[in-house]
GROMACS .gro file of N, CA and C in nm:
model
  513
    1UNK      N    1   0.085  -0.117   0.000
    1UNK     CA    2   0.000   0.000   0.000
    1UNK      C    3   0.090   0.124   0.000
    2UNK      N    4   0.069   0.218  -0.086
    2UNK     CA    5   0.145   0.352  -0.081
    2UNK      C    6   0.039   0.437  -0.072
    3UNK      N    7   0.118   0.567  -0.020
    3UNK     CA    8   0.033   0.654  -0.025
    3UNK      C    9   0.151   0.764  -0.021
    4UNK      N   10   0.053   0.892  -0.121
    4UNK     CA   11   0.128   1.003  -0.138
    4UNK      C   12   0.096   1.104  -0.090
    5UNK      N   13   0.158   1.220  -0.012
    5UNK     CA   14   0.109   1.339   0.061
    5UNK      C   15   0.170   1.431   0.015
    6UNK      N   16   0.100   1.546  -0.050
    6UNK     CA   17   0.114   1.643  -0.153
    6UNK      C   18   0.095   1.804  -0.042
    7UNK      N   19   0.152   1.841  -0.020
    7UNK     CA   20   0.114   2.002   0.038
    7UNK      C   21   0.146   2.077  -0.055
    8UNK      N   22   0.026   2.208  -0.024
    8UNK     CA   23   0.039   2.313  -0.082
    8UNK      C   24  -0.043   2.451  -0.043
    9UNK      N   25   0.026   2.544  -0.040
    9UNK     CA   26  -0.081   2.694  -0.011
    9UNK      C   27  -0.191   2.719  -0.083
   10UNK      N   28  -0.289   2.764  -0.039
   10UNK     CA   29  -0.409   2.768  -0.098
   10UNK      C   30  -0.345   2.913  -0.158
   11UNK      N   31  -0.402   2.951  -0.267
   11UNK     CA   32  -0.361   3.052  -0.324
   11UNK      C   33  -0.492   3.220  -0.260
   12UNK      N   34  -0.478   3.353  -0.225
   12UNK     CA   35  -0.537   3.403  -0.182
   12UNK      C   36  -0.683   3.447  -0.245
   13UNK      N   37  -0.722   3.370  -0.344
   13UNK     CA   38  -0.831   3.378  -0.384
   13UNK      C   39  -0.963   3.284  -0.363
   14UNK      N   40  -0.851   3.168  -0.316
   14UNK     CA   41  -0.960   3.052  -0.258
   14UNK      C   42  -0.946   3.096  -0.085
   15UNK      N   43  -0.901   3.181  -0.015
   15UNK     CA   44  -0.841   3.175   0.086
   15UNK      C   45  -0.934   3.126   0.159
   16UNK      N   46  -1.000   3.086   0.256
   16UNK     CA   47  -1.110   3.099   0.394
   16UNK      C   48  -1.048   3.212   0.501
   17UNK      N   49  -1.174   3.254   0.562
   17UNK     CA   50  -1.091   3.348   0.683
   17UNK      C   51  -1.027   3.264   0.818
   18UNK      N   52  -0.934   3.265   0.850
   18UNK     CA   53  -0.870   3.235   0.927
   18UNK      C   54  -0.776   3.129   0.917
   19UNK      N   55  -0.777   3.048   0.753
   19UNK     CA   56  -0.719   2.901   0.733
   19UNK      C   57  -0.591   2.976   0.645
   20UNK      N   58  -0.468   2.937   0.712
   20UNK     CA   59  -0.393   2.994   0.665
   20UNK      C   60  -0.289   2.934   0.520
   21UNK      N   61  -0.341   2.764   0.596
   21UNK     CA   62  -0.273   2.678   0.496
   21UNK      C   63  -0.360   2.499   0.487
   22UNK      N   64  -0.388   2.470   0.367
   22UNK     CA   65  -0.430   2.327   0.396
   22UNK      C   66  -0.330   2.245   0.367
   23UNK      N   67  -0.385   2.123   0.401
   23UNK     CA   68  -0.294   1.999   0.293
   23UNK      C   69  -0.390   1.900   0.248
   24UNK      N   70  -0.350   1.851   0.135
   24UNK     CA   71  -0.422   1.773   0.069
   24UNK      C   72  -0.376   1.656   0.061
   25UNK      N   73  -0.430   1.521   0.094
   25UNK     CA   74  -0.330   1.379   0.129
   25UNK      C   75  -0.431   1.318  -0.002
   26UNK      N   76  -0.367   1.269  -0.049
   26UNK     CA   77  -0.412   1.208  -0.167
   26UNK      C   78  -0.381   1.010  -0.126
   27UNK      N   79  -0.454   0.941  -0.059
   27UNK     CA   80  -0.458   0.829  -0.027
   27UNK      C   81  -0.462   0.705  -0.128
   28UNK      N   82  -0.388   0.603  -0.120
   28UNK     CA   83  -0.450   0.526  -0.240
   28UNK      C   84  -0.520   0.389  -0.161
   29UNK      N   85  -0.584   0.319  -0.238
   29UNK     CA   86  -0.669   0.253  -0.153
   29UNK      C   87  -0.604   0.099  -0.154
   30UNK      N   88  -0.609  -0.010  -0.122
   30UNK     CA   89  -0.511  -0.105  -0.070
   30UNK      C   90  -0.469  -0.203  -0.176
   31UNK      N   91  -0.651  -0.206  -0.278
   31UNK     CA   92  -0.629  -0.266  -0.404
   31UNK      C   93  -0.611  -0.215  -0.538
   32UNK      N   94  -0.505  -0.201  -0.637
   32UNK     CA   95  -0.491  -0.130  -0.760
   32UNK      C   96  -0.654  -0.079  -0.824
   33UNK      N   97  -0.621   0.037  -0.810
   33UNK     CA   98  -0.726   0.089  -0.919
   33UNK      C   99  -0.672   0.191  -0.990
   34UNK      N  100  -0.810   0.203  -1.040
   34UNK     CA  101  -0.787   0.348  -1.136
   34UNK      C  102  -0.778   0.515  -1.048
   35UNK      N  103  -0.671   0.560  -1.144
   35UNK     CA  104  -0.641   0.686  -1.086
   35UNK      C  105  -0.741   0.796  -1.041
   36UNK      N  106  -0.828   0.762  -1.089
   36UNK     CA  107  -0.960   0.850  -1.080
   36UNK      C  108  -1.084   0.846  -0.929
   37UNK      N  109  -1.046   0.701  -0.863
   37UNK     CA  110  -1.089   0.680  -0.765
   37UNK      C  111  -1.036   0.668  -0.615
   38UNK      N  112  -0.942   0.761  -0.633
   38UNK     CA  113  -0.833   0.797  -0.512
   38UNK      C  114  -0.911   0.898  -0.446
   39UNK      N  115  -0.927   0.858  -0.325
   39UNK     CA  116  -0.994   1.017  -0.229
   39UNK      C  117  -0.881   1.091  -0.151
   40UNK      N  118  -0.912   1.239  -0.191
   40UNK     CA  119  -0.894   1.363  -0.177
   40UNK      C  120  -0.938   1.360  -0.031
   41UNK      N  121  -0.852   1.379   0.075
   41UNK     CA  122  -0.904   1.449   0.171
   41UNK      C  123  -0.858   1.594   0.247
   42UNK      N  124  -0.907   1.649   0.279
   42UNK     CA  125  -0.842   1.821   0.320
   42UNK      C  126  -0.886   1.808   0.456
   43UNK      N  127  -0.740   1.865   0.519
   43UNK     CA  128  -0.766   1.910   0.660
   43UNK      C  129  -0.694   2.037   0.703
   44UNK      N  130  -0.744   2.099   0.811
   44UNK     CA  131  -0.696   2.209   0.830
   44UNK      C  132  -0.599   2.239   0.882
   45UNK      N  133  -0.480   2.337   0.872
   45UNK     CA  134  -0.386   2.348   0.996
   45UNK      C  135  -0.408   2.458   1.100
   46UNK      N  136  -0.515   2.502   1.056
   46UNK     CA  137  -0.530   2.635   1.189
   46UNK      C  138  -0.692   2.620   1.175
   47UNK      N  139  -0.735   2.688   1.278
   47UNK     CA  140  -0.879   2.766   1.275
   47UNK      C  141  -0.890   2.894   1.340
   48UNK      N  142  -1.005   2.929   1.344
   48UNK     CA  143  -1.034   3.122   1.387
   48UNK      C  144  -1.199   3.063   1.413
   49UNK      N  145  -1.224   3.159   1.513
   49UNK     CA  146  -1.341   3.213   1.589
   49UNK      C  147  -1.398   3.297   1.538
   50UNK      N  148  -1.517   3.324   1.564
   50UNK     CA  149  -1.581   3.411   1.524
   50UNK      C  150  -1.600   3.513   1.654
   51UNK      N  151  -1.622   3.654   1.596
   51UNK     CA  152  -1.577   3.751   1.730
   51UNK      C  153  -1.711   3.762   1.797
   52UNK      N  154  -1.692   3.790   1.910
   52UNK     CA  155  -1.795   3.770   2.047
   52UNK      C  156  -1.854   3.899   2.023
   53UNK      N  157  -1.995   3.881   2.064
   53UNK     CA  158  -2.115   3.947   2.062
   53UNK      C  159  -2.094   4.074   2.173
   54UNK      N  160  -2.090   4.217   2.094
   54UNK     CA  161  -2.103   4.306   2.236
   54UNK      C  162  -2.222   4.310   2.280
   55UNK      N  163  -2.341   4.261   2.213
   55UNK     CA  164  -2.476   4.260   2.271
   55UNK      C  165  -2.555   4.143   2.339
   56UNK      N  166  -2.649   4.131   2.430
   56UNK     CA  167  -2.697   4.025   2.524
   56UNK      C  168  -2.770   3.957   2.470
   57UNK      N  169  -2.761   3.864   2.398
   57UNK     CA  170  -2.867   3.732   2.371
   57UNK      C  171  -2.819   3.586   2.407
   58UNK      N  172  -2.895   3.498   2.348
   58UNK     CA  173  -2.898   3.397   2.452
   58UNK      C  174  -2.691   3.358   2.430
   59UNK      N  175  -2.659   3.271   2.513
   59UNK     CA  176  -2.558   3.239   2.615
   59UNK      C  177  -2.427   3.336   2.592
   60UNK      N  178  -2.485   3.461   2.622
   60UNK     CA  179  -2.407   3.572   2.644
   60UNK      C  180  -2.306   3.573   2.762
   61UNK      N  181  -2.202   3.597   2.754
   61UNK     CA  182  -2.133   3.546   2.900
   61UNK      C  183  -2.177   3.710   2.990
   62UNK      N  184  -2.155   3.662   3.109
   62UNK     CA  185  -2.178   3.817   3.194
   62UNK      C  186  -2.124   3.803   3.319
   63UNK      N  187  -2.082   3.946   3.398
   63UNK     CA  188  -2.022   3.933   3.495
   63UNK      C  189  -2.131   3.955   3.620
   64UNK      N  190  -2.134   3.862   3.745
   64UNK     CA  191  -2.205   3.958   3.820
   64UNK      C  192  -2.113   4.035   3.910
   65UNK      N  193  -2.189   4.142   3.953
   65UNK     CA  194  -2.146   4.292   4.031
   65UNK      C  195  -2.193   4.268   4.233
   66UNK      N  196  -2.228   4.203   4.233
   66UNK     CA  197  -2.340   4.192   4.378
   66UNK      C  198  -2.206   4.115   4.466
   67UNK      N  199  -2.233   4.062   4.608
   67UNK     CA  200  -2.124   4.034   4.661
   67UNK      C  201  -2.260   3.871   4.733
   68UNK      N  202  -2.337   3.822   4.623
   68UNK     CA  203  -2.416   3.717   4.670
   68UNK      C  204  -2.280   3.586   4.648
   69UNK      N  205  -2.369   3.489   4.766
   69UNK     CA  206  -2.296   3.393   4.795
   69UNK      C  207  -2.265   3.311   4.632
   70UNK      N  208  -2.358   3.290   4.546
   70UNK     CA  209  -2.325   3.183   4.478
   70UNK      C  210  -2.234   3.256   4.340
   71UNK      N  211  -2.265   3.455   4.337
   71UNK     CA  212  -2.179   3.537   4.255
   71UNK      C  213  -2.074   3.493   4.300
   72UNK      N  214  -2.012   3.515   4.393
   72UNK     CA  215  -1.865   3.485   4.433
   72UNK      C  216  -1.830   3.338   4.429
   73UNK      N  217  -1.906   3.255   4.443
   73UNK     CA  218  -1.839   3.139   4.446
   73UNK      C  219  -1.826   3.082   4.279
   74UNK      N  220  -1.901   3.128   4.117
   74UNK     CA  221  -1.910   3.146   4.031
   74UNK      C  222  -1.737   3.184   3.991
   75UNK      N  223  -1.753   3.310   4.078
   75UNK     CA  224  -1.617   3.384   4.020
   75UNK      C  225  -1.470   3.332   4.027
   76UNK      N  226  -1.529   3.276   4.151
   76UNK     CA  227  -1.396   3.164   4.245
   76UNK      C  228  -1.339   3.042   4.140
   77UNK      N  229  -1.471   3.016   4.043
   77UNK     CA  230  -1.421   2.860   3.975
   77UNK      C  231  -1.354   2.964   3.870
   78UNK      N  232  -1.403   3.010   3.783
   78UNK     CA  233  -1.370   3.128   3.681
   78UNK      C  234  -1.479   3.069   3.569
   79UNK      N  235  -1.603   3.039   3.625
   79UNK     CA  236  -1.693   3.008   3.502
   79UNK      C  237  -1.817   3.138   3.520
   80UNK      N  238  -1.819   3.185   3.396
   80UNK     CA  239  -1.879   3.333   3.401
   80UNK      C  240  -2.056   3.237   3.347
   81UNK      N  241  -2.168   3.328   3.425
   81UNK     CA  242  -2.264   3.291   3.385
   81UNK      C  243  -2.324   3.334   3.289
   82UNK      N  244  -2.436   3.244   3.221
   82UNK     CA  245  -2.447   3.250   3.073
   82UNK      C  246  -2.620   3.331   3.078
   83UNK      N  247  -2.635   3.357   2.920
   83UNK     CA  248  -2.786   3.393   2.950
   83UNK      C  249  -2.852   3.324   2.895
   84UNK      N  250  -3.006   3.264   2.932
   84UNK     CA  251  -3.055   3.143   2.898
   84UNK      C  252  -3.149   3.212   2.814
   85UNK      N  253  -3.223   3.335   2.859
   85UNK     CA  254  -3.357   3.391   2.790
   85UNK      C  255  -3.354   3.539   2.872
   86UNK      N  256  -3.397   3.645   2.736
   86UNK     CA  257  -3.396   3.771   2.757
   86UNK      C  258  -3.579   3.787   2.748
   87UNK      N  259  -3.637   3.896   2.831
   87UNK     CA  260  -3.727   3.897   2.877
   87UNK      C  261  -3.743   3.997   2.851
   88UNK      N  262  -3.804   4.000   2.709
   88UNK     CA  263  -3.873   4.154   2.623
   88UNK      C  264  -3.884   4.066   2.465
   89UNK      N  265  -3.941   4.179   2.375
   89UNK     CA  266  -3.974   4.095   2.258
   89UNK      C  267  -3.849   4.051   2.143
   90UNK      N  268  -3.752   4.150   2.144
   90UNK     CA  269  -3.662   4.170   2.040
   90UNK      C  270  -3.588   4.037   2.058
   91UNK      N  271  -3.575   3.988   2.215
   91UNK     CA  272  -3.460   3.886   2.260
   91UNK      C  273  -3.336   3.901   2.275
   92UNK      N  274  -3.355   4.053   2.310
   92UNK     CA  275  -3.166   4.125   2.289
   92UNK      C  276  -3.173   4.231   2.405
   93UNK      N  277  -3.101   4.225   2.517
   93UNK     CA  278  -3.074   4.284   2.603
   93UNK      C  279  -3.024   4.402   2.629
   94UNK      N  280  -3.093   4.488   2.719
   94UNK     CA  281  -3.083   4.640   2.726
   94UNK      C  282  -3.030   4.702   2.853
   95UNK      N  283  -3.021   4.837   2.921
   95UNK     CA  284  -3.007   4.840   3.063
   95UNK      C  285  -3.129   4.864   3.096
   96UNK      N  286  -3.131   4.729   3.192
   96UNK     CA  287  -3.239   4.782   3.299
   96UNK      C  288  -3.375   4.610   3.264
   97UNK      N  289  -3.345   4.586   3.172
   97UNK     CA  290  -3.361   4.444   3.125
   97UNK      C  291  -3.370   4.314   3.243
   98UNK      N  292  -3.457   4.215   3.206
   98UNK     CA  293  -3.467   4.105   3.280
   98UNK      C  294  -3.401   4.024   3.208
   99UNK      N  295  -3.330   3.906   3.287
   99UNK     CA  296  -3.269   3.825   3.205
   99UNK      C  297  -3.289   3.641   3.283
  100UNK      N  298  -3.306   3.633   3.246
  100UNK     CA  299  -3.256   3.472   3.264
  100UNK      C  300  -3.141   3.395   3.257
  101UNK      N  301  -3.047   3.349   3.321
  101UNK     CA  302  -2.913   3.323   3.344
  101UNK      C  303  -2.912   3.202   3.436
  102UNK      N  304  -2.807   3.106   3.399
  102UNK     CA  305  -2.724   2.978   3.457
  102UNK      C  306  -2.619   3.020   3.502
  103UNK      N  307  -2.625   3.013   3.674
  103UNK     CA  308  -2.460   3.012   3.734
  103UNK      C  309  -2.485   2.837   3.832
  104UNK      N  310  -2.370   2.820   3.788
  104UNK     CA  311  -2.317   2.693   3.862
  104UNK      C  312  -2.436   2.595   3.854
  105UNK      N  313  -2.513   2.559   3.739
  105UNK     CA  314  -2.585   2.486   3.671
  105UNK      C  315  -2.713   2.550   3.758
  106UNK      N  316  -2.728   2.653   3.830
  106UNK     CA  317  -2.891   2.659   3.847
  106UNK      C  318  -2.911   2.793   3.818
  107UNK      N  319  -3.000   2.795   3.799
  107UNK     CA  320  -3.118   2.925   3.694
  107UNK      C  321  -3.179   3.004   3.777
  108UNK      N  322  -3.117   3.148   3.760
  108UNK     CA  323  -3.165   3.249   3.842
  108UNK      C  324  -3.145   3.363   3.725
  109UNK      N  325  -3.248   3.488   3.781
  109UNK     CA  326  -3.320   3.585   3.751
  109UNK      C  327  -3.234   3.690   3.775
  110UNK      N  328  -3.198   3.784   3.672
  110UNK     CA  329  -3.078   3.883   3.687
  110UNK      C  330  -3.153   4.024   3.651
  111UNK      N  331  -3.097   4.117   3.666
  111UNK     CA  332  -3.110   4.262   3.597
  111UNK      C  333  -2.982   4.288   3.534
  112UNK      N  334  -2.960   4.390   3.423
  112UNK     CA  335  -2.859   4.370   3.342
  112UNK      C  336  -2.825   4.558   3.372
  113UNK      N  337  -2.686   4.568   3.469
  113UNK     CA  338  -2.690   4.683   3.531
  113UNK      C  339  -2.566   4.778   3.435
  114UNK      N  340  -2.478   4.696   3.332
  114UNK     CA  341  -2.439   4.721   3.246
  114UNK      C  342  -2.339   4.666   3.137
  115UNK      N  343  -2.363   4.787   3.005
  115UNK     CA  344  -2.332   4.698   2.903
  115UNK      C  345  -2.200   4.723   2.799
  116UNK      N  346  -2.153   4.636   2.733
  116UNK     CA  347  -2.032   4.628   2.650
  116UNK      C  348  -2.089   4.743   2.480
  117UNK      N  349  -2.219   4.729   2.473
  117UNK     CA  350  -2.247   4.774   2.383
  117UNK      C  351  -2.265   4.913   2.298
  118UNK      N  352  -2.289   4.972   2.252
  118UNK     CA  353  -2.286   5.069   2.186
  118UNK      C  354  -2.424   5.168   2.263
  119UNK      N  355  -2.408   5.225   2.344
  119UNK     CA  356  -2.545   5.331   2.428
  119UNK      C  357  -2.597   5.451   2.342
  120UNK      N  358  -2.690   5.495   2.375
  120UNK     CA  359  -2.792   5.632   2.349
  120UNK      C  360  -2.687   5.707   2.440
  121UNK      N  361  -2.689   5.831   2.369
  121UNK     CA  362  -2.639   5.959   2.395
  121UNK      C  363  -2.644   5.958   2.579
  122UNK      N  364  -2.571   5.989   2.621
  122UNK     CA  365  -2.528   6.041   2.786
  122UNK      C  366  -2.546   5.910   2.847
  123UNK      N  367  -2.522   5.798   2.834
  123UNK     CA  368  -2.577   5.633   2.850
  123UNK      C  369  -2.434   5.653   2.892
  124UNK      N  370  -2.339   5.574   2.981
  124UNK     CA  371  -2.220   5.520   2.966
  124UNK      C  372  -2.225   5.372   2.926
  125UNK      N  373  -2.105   5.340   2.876
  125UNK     CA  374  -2.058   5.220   2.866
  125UNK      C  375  -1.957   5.175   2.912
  126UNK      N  376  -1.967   5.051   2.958
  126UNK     CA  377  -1.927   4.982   3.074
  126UNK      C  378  -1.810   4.899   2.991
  127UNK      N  379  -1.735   4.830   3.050
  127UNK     CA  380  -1.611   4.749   3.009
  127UNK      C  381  -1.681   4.635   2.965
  128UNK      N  382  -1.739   4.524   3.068
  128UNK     CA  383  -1.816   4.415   3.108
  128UNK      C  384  -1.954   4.424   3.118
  129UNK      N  385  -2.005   4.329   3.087
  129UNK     CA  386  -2.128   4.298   3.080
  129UNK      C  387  -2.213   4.276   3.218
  130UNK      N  388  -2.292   4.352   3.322
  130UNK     CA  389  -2.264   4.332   3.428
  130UNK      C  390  -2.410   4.293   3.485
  131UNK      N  391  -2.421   4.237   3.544
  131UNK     CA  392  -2.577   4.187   3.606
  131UNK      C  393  -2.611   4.214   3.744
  132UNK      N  394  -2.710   4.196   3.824
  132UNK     CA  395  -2.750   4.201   3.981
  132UNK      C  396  -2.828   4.061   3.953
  133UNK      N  397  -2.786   3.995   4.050
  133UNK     CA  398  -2.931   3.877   4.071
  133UNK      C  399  -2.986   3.861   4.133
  134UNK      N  400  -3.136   3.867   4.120
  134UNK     CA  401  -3.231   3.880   4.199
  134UNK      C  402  -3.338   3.734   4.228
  135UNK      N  403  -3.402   3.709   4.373
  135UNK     CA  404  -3.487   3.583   4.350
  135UNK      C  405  -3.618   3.643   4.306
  136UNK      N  406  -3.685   3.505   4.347
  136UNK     CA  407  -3.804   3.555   4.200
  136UNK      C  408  -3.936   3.635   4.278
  137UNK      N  409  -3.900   3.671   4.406
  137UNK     CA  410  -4.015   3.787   4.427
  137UNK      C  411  -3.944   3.937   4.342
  138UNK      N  412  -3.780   3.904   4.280
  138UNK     CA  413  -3.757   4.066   4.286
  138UNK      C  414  -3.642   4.109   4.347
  139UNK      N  415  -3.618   4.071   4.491
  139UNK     CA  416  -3.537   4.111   4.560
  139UNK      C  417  -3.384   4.094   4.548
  140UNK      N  418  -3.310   4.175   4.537
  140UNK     CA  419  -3.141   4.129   4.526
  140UNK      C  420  -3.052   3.983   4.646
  141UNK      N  421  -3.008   3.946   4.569
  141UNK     CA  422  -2.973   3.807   4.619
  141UNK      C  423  -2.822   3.850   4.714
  142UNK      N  424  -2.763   3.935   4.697
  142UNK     CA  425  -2.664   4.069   4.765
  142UNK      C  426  -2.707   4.117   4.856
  143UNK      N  427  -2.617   4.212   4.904
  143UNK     CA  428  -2.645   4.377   5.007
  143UNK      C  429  -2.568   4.484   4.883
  144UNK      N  430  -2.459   4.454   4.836
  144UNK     CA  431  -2.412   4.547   4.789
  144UNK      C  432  -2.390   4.529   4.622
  145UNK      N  433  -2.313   4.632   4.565
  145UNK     CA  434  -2.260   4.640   4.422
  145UNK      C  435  -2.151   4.705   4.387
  146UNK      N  436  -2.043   4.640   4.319
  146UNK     CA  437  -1.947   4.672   4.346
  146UNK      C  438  -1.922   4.775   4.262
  147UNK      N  439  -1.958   4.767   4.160
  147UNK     CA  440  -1.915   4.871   4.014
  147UNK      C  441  -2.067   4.973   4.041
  148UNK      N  442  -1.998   5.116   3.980
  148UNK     CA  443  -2.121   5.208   3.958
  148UNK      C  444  -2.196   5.180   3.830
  149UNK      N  445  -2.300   5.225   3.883
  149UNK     CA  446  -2.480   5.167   3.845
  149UNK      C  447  -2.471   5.282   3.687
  150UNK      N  448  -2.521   5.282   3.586
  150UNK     CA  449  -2.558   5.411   3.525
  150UNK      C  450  -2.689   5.508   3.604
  151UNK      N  451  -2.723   5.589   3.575
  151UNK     CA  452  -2.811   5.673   3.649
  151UNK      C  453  -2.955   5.689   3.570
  152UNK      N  454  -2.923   5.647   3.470
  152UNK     CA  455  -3.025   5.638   3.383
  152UNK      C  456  -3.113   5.518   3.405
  153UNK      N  457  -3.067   5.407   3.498
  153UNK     CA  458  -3.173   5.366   3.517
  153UNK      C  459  -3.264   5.399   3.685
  154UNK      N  460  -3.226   5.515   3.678
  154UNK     CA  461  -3.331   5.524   3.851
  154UNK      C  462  -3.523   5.615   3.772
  155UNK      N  463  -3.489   5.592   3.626
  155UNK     CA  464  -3.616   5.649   3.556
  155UNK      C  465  -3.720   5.512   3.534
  156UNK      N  466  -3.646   5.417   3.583
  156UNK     CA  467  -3.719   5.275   3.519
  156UNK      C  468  -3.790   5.224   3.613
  157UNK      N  469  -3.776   5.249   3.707
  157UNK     CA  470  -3.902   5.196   3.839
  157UNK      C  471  -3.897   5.076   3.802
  158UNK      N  472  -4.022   5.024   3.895
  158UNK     CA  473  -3.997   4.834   3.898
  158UNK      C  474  -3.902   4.788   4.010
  159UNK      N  475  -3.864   4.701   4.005
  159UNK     CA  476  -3.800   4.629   4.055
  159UNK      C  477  -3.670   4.638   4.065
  160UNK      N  478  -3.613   4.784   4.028
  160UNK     CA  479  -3.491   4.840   3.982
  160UNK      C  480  -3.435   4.958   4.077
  161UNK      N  481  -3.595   4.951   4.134
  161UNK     CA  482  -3.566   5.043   4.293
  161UNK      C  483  -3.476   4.987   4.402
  162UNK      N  484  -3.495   4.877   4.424
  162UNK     CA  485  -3.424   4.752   4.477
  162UNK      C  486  -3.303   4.784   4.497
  163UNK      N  487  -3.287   4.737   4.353
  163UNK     CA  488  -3.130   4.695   4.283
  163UNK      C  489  -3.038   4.854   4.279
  164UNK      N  490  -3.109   4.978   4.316
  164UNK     CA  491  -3.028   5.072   4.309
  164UNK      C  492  -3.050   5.125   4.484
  165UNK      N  493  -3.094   5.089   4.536
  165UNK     CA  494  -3.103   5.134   4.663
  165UNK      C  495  -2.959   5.095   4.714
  166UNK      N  496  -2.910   4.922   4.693
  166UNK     CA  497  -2.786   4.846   4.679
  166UNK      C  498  -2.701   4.973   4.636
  167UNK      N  499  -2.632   5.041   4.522
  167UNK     CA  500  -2.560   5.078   4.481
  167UNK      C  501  -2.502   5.188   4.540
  168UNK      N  502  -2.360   5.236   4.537
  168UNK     CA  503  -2.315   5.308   4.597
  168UNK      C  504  -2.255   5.424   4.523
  169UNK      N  505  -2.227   5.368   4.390
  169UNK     CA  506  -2.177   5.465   4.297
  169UNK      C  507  -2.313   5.506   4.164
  170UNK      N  508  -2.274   5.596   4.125
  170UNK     CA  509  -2.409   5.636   3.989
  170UNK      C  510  -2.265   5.692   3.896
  171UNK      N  511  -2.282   5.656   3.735
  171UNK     CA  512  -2.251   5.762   3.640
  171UNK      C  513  -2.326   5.791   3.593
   0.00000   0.00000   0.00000
């Protein structure tokens, strides 16, 4: 049985994004045949990602801000919690937003206190994606918050009275 292994650069017109180089192994199969029935196989030598979402939809990673027992113990492993379901129609997360989120495989109820994304005029934007978690009457699962709140949301009433009474800083 032989087999022949042929490399070569893809030339920049076939390129893919992120594949910098293939190879092509040209196999022969164990019993003589014809040249025509040799399989071609291609594999890659690199790959690339696709770039991360500055906006909140589902398994958005996020940081929480609160000093609750199971936030910190989340932070302790270094597994950031995800978002399961955004709670408005669009399905894309805003400040001041309900969210649905998995930390340490159980499902709790967040507010989304700030964002990576692109804001309305006098809005700040935040580094991290940042949450409060709350149980399901509402109430913050915390006493405190570590990062400042935007100020723009003390216009949103709800259940957001709460979550800013907690806060110590406003931009």
């Amino acid at each position: 049985m032989i087999a022949k292994v042929h490399h070569e650069a893809v030339s920049p017109a076939r390129h893919f994004s992120g594949f910098k180089k293939m190879s092509l192994a040209l196999i022969a199969l164990p019993r003589p045949v014809a040249q025509s029935t040799k399989r071609v196989a291609a594999t890659c030598c690199c790959f690339s990602t696709t770039q991360a979402f500055c906006e909140i939809r589902n398994l958005a990673r996020m940081r929480i801000v609160d000093n609750s027992a199971i936030g910190k113990a989340a932070a302790e492993i270094g597994k950031p919690p995800r978002v399961i379901n955004v709670y408005n129609k669009k399905n894309v997360g805003y400040l001041g937003d309900k969210v649905l989120v998995t930390v340490k495989g159980e499902m709790r109820r967040a507010y989304i206190v700030g964002l990576r994304q692109k804001q309305k005029p006098n809005v700040p934007r935040m580094d991290t994606n940042n949450i409060v978690l709350v149980d399901d009457n509402g109430n913050p699962l915390g006493n405190r918050i570590h990062v400042p709140v935007p100020s723009c949301l003390k216009g949103k009433g709800g259940d957001l009275t709460k979550i800013l009474s907690l806060a110590t800083k406003f931009v």
